[in-house]
PDB file of C-alpha atoms in Angstrom:
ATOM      1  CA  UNK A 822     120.745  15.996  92.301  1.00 46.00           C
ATOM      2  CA  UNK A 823     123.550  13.996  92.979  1.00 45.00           C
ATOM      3  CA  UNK A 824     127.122  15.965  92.517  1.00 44.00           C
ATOM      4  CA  UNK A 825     129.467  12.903  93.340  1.00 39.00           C
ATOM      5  CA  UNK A 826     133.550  13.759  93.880  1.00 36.00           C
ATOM      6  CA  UNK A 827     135.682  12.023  91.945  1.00 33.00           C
ATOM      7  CA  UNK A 828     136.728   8.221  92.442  1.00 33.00           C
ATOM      8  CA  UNK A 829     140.410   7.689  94.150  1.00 36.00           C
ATOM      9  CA  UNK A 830     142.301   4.267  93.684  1.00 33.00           C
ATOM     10  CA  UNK A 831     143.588   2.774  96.863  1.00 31.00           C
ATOM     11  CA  UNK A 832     147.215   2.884  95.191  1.00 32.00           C
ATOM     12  CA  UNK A 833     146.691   6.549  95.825  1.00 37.00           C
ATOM     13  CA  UNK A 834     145.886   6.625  99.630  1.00 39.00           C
ATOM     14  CA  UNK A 835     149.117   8.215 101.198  1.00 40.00           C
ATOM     15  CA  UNK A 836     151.136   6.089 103.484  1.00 38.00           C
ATOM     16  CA  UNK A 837     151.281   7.425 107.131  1.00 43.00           C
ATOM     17  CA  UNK A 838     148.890  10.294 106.913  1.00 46.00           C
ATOM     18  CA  UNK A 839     146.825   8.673 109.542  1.00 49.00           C
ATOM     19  CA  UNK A 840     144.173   9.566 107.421  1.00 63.00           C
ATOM     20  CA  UNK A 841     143.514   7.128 104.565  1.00 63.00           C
ATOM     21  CA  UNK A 842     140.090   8.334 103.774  1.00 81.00           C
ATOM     22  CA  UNK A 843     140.207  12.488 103.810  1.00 91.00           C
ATOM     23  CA  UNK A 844     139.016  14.168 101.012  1.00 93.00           C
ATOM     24  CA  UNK A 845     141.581  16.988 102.785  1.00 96.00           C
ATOM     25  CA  UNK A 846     144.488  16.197 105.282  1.00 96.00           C
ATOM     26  CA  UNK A 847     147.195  18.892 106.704  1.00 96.00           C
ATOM     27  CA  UNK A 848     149.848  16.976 108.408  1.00 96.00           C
ATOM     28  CA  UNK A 849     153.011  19.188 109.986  1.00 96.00           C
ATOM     29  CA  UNK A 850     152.384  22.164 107.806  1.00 97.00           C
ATOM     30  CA  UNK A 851     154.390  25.144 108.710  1.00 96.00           C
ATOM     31  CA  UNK A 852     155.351  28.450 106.822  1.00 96.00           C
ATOM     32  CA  UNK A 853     157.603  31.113 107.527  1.00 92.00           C
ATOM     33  CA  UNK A 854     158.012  34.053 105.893  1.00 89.00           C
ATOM     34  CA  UNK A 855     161.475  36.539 105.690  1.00 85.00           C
ATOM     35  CA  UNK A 856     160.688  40.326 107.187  1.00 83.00           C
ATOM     36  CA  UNK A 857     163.662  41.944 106.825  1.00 83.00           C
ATOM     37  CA  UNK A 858     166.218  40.350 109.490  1.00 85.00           C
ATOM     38  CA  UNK A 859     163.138  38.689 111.341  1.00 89.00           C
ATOM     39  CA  UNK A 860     161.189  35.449 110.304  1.00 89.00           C
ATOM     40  CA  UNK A 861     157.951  35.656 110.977  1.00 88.00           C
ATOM     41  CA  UNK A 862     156.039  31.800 111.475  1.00 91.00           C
ATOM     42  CA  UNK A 863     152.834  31.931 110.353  1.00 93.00           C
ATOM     43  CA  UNK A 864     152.034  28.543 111.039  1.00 95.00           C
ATOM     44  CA  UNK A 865     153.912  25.917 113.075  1.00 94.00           C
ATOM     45  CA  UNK A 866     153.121  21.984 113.223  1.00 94.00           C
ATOM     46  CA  UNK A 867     149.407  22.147 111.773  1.00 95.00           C
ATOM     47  CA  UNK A 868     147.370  19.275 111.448  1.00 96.00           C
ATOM     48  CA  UNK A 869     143.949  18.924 110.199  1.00 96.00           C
ATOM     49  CA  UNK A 870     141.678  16.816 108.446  1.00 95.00           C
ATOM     50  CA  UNK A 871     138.589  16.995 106.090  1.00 95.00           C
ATOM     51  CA  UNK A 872     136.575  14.311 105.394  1.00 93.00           C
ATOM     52  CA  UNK A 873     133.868  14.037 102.523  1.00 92.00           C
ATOM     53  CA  UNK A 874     130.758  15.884 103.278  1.00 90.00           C
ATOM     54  CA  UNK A 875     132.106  17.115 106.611  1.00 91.00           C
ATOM     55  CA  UNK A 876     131.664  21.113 106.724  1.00 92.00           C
ATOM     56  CA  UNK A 877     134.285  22.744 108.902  1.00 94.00           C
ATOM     57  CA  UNK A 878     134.955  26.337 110.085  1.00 94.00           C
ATOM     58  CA  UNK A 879     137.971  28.547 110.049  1.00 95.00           C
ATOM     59  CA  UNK A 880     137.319  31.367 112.924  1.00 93.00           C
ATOM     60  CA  UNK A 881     140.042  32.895 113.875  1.00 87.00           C
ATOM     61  CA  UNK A 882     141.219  36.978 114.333  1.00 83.00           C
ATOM     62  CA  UNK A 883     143.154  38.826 111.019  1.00 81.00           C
ATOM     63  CA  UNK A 884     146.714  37.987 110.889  1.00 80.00           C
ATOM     64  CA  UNK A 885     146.573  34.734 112.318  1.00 86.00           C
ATOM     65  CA  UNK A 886     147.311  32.993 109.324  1.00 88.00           C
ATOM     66  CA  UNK A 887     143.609  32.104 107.779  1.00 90.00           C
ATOM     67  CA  UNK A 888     144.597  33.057 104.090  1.00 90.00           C
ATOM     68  CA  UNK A 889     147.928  31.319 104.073  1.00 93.00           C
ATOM     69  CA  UNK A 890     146.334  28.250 105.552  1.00 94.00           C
ATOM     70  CA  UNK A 891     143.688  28.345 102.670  1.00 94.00           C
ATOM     71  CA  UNK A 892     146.199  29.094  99.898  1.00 94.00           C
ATOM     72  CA  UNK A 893     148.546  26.188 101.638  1.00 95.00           C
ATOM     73  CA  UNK A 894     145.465  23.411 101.484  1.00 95.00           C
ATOM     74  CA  UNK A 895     144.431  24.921  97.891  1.00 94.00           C
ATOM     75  CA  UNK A 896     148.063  24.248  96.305  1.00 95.00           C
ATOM     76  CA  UNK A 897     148.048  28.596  95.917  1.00 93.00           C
ATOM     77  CA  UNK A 898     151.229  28.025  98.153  1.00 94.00           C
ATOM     78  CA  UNK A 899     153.975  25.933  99.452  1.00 95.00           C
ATOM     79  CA  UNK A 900     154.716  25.103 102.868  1.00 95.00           C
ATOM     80  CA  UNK A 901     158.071  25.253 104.297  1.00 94.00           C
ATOM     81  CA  UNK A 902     157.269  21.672 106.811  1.00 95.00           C
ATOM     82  CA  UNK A 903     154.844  18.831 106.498  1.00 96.00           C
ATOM     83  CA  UNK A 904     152.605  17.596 103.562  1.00 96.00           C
ATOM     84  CA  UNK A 905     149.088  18.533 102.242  1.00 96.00           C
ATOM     85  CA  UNK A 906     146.887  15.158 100.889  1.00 96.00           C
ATOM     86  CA  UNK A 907     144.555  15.937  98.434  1.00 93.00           C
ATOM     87  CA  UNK A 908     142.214  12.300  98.630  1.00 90.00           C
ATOM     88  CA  UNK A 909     145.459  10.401 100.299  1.00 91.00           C
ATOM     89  CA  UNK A 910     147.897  12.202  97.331  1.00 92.00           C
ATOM     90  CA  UNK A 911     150.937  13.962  98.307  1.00 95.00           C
ATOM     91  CA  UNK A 912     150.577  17.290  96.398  1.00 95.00           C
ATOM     92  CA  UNK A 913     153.323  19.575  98.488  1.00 91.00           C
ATOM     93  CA  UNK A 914     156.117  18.444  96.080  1.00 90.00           C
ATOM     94  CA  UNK A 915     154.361  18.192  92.538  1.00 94.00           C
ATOM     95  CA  UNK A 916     155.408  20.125  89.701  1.00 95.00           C
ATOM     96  CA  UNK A 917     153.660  23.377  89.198  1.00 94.00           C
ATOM     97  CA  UNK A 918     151.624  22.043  86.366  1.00 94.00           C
ATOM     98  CA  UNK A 919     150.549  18.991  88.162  1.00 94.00           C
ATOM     99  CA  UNK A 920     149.252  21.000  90.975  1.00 94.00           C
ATOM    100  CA  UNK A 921     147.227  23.629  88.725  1.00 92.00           C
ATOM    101  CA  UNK A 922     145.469  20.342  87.425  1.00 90.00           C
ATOM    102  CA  UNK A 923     144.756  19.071  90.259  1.00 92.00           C
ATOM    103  CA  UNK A 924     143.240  22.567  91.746  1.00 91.00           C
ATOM    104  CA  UNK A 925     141.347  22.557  88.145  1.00 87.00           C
ATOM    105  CA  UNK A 926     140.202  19.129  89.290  1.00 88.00           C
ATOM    106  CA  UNK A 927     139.869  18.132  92.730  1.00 92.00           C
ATOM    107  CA  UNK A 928     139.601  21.886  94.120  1.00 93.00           C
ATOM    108  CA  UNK A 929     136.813  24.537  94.436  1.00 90.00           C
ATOM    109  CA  UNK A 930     136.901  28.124  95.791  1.00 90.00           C
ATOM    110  CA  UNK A 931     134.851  30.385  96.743  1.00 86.00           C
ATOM    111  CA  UNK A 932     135.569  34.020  97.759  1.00 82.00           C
ATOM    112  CA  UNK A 933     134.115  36.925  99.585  1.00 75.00           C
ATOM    113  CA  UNK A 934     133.406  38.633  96.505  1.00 76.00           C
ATOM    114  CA  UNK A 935     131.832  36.498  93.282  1.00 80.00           C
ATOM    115  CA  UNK A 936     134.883  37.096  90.854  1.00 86.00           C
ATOM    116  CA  UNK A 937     132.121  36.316  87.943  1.00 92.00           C
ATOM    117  CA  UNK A 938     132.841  37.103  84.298  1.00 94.00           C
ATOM    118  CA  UNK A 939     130.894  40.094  84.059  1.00 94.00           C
ATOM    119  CA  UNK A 940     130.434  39.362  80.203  1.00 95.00           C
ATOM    120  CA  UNK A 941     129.152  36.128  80.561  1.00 96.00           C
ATOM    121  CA  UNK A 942     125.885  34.853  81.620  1.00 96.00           C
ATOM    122  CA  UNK A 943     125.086  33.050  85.118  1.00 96.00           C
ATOM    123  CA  UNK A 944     124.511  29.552  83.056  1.00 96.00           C
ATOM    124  CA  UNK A 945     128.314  30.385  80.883  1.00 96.00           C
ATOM    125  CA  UNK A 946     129.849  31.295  83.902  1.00 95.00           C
ATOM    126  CA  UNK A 947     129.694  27.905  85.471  1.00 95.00           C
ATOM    127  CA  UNK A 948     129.753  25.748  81.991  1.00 95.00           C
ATOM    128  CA  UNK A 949     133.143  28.059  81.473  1.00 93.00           C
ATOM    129  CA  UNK A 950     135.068  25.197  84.233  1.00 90.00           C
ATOM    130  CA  UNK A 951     133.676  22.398  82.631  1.00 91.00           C
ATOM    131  CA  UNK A 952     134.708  23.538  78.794  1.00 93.00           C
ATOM    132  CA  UNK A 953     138.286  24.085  80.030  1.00 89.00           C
ATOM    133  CA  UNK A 954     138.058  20.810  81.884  1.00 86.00           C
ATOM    134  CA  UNK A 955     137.238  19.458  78.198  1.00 90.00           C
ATOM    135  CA  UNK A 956     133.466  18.752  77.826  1.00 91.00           C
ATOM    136  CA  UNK A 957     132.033  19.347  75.427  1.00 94.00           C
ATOM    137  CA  UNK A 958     129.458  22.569  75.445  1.00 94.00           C
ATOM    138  CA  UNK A 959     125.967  20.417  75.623  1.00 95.00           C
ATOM    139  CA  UNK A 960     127.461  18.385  79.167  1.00 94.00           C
ATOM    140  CA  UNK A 961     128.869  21.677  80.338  1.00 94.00           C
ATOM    141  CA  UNK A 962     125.659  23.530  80.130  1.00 95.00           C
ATOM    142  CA  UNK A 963     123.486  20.594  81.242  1.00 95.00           C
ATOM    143  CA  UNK A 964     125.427  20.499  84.251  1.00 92.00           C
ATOM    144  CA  UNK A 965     125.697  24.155  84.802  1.00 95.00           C
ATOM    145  CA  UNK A 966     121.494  24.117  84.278  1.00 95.00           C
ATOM    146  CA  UNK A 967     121.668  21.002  86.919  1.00 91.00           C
ATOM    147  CA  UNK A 968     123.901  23.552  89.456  1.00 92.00           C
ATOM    148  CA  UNK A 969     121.142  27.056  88.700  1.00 93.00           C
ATOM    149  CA  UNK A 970     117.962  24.146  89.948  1.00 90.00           C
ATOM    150  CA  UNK A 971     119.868  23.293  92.641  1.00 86.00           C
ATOM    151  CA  UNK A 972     120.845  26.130  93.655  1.00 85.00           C
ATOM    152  CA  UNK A 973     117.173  27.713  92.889  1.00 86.00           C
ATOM    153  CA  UNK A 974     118.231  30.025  90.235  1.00 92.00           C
ATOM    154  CA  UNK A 975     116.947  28.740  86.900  1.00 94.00           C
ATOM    155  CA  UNK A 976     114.948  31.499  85.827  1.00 95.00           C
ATOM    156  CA  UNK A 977     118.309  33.509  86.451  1.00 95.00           C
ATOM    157  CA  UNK A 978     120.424  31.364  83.848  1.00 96.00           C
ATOM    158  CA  UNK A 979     120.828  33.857  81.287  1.00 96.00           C
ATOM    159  CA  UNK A 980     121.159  36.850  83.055  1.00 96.00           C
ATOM    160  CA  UNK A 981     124.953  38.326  83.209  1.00 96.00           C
ATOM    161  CA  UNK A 982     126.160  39.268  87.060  1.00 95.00           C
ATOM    162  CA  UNK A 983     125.208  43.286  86.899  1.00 94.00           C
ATOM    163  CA  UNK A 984     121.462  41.739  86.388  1.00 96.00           C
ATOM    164  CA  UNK A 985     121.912  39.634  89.332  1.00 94.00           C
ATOM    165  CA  UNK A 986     121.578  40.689  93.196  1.00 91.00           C
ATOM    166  CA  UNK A 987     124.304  40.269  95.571  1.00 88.00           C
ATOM    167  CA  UNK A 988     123.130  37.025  96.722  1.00 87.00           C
ATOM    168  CA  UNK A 989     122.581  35.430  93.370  1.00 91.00           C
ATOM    169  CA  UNK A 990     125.858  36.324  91.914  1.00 91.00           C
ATOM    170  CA  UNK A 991     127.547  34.590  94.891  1.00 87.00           C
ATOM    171  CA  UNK A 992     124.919  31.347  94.647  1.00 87.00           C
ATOM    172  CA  UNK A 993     126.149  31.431  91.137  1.00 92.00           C
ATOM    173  CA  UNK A 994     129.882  31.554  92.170  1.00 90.00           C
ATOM    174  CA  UNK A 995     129.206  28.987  93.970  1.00 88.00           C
ATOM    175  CA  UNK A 996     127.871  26.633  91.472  1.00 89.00           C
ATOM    176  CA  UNK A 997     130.598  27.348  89.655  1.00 92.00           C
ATOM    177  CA  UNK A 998     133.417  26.222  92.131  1.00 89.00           C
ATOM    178  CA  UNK A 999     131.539  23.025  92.329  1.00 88.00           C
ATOM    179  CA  UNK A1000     130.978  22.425  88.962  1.00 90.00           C
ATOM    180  CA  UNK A1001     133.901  19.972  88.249  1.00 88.00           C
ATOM    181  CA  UNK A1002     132.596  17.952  91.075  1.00 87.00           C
ATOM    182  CA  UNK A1003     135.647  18.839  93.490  1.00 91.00           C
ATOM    183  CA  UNK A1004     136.927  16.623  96.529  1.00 92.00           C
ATOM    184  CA  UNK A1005     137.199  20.289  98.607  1.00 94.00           C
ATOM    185  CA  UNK A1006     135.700  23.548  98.844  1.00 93.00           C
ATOM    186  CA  UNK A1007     137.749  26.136 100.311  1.00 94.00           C
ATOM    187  CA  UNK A1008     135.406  29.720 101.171  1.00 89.00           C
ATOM    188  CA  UNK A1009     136.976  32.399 102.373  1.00 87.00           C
ATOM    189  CA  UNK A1010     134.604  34.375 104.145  1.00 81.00           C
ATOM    190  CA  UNK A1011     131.948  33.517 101.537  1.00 78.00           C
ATOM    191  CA  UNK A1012     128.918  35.537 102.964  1.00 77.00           C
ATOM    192  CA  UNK A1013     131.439  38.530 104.095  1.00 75.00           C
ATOM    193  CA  UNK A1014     129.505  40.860 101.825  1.00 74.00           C
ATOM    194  CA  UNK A1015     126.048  40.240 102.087  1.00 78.00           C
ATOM    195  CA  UNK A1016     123.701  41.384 104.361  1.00 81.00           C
ATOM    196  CA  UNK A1017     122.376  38.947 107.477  1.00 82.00           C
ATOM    197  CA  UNK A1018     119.451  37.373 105.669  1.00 79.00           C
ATOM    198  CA  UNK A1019     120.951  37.083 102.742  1.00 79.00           C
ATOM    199  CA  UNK A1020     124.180  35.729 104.145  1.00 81.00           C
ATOM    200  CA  UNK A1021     121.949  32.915 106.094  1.00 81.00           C
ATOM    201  CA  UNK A1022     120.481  31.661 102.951  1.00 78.00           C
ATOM    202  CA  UNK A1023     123.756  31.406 101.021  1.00 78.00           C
ATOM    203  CA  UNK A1024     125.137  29.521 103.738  1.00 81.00           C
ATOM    204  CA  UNK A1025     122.216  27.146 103.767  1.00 82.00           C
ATOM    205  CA  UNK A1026     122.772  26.755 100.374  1.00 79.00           C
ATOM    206  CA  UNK A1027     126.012  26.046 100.199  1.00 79.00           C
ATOM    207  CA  UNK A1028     126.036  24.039 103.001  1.00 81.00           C
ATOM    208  CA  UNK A1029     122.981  21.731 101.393  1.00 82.00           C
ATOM    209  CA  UNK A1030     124.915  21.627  98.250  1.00 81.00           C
ATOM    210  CA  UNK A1031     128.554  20.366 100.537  1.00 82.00           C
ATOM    211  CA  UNK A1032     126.383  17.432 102.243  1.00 82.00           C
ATOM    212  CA  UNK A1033     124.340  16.437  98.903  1.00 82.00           C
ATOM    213  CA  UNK A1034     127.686  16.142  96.908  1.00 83.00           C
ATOM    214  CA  UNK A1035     129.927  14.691  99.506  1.00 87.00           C
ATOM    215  CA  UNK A1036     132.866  16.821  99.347  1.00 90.00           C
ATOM    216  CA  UNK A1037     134.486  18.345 102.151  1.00 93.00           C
ATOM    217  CA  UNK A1038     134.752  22.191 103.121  1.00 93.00           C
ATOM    218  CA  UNK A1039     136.505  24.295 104.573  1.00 94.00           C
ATOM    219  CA  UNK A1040     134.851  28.116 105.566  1.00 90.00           C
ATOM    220  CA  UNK A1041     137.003  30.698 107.080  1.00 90.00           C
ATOM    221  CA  UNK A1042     134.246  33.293 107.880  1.00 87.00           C
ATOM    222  CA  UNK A1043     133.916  35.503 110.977  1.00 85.00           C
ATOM    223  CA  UNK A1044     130.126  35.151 111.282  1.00 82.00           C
ATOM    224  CA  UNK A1045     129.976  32.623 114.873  1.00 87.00           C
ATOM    225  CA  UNK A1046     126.367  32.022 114.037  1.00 85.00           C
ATOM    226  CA  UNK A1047     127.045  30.535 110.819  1.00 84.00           C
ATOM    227  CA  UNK A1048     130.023  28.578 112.150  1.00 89.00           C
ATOM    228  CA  UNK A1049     127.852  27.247 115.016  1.00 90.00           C
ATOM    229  CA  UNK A1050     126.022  25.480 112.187  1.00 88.00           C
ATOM    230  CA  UNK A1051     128.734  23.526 110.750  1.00 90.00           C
ATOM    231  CA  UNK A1052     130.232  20.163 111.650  1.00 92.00           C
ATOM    232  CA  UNK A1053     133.020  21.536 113.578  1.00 94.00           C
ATOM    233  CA  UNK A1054     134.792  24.864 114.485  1.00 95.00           C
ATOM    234  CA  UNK A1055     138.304  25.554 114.533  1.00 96.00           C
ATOM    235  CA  UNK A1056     140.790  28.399 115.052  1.00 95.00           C
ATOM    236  CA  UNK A1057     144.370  29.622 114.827  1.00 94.00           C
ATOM    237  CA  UNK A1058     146.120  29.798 117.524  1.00 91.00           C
ATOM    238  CA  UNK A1059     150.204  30.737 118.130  1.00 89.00           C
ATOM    239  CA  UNK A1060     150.247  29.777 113.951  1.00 91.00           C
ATOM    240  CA  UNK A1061     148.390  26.131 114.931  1.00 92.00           C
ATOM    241  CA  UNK A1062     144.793  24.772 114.331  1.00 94.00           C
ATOM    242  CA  UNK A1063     142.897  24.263 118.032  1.00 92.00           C
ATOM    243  CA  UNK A1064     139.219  22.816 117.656  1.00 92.00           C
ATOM    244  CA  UNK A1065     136.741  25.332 119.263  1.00 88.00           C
TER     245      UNK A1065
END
């Protein structure tokens, strides 16, 4: 199955990035955050890039900034420096609206714990990004049928999440944050609450799905066994990226 990222125009690769062809590129970033008379800096002159199919892991101890990196390259936040390039597109500075379409769009995310509709089925829960993308109900649930093969769940399709197990709901949830074709995949800690086994194939096939569909992703997990099996490794370290 072929899950292809949307087309960019060259009008749209960003000037000076250094990186004309990232899916994903961090140039700069830094954010700061107010604590009573103190400023706390989070992160300080971070650069990184993500290039399609290219699967790359976040390892680094609590507190040193994992989630606000994520929510920075997912347009959940603003930093105070530099610029985030979503496929060679300056998004730091867009309207809020224009950012919430392009994290409808060119965005997909995937957390520790599945976040599915409880009173939806597994196949509804993934059409349910397509319909509010605008397609009509037959392509959304083709596509979302495409996504339970794939992702070797199709006898699941009409069960709702309680009916699921732990590592089917999150194989689910992660059909569904691909299922608008993103340019990124941000996972944050995505296996976190499953069991070893379990947590090995859900990497595997998320991972299978990342290099099948050419987008790029980014994993913050804590699990060095699963980050050994990724393209790169990188951590946090006095609020900037260093490659393990």
């Amino acid at each position: 199955m072929s899950v292809s990222a949307p087309t960019q125009s060259a009008g749209e690769n960003a000037a000076g990035n250094g990186a004309p062809n990232a899916a994903l590129a961090l140039v700069g970033i830094g954010r700061r955050y107010k604590e009573g008379d103190r400023t706390l800096e989070i992160l300080s002159d971070v650069n990184l890039i993500l290039r399609p199919g290219e699967t790359v892991a976040l390892v680094a101890p609590s507190g040193a900034g994992k989630s606000t990196l994520l929510h920075i390259a997912g347009l959940l936040d603003r930093p105070d420096d530099g610029e985030v390039y979503l496929g060679g597109r300056a998004c730091s500075k867009l309207s809020e609206d224009a950012r919430t379409r392009i994290r409808r769009l060119d965005i997909g995310f995937v957390y520790q714990f599945h976040h599915l509709l409880p009173e939806f089925t597994a196949l509804e829960n993934i059409a349910m990004p397509q319909l509010i993308r605008g397609l009509s109900k037959a392509e959304a649930n083709s596509r979302a049928m495409q996504l339970l093969k794939y992702m070797k769940l199709e006898a699941r399709a009409e069960h709702r999440p309680s009916e699921l197990s732990g590592g089917e709901q999150q194989r689910v949830a992660i059909a569904r944050a691909v299922a608008n074709a993103p340019r990124v995949l941000l996972a944050d800690e995505p296996t976190g609450n499953l069991d070893p086994s379990t947590a090995s194939y859900v990497f595997e096939a998320l991972a299978s799905l990342v290099r099948a569909s050419g987008l790029a992703a980014l994993f913050a997990t804590h699990n060095m066994e699963l980050a050994n099996q990724m393209d790169r490794r990188i951590t946090l370290s006095n609020g900037q990226v260093v490659e393990i």
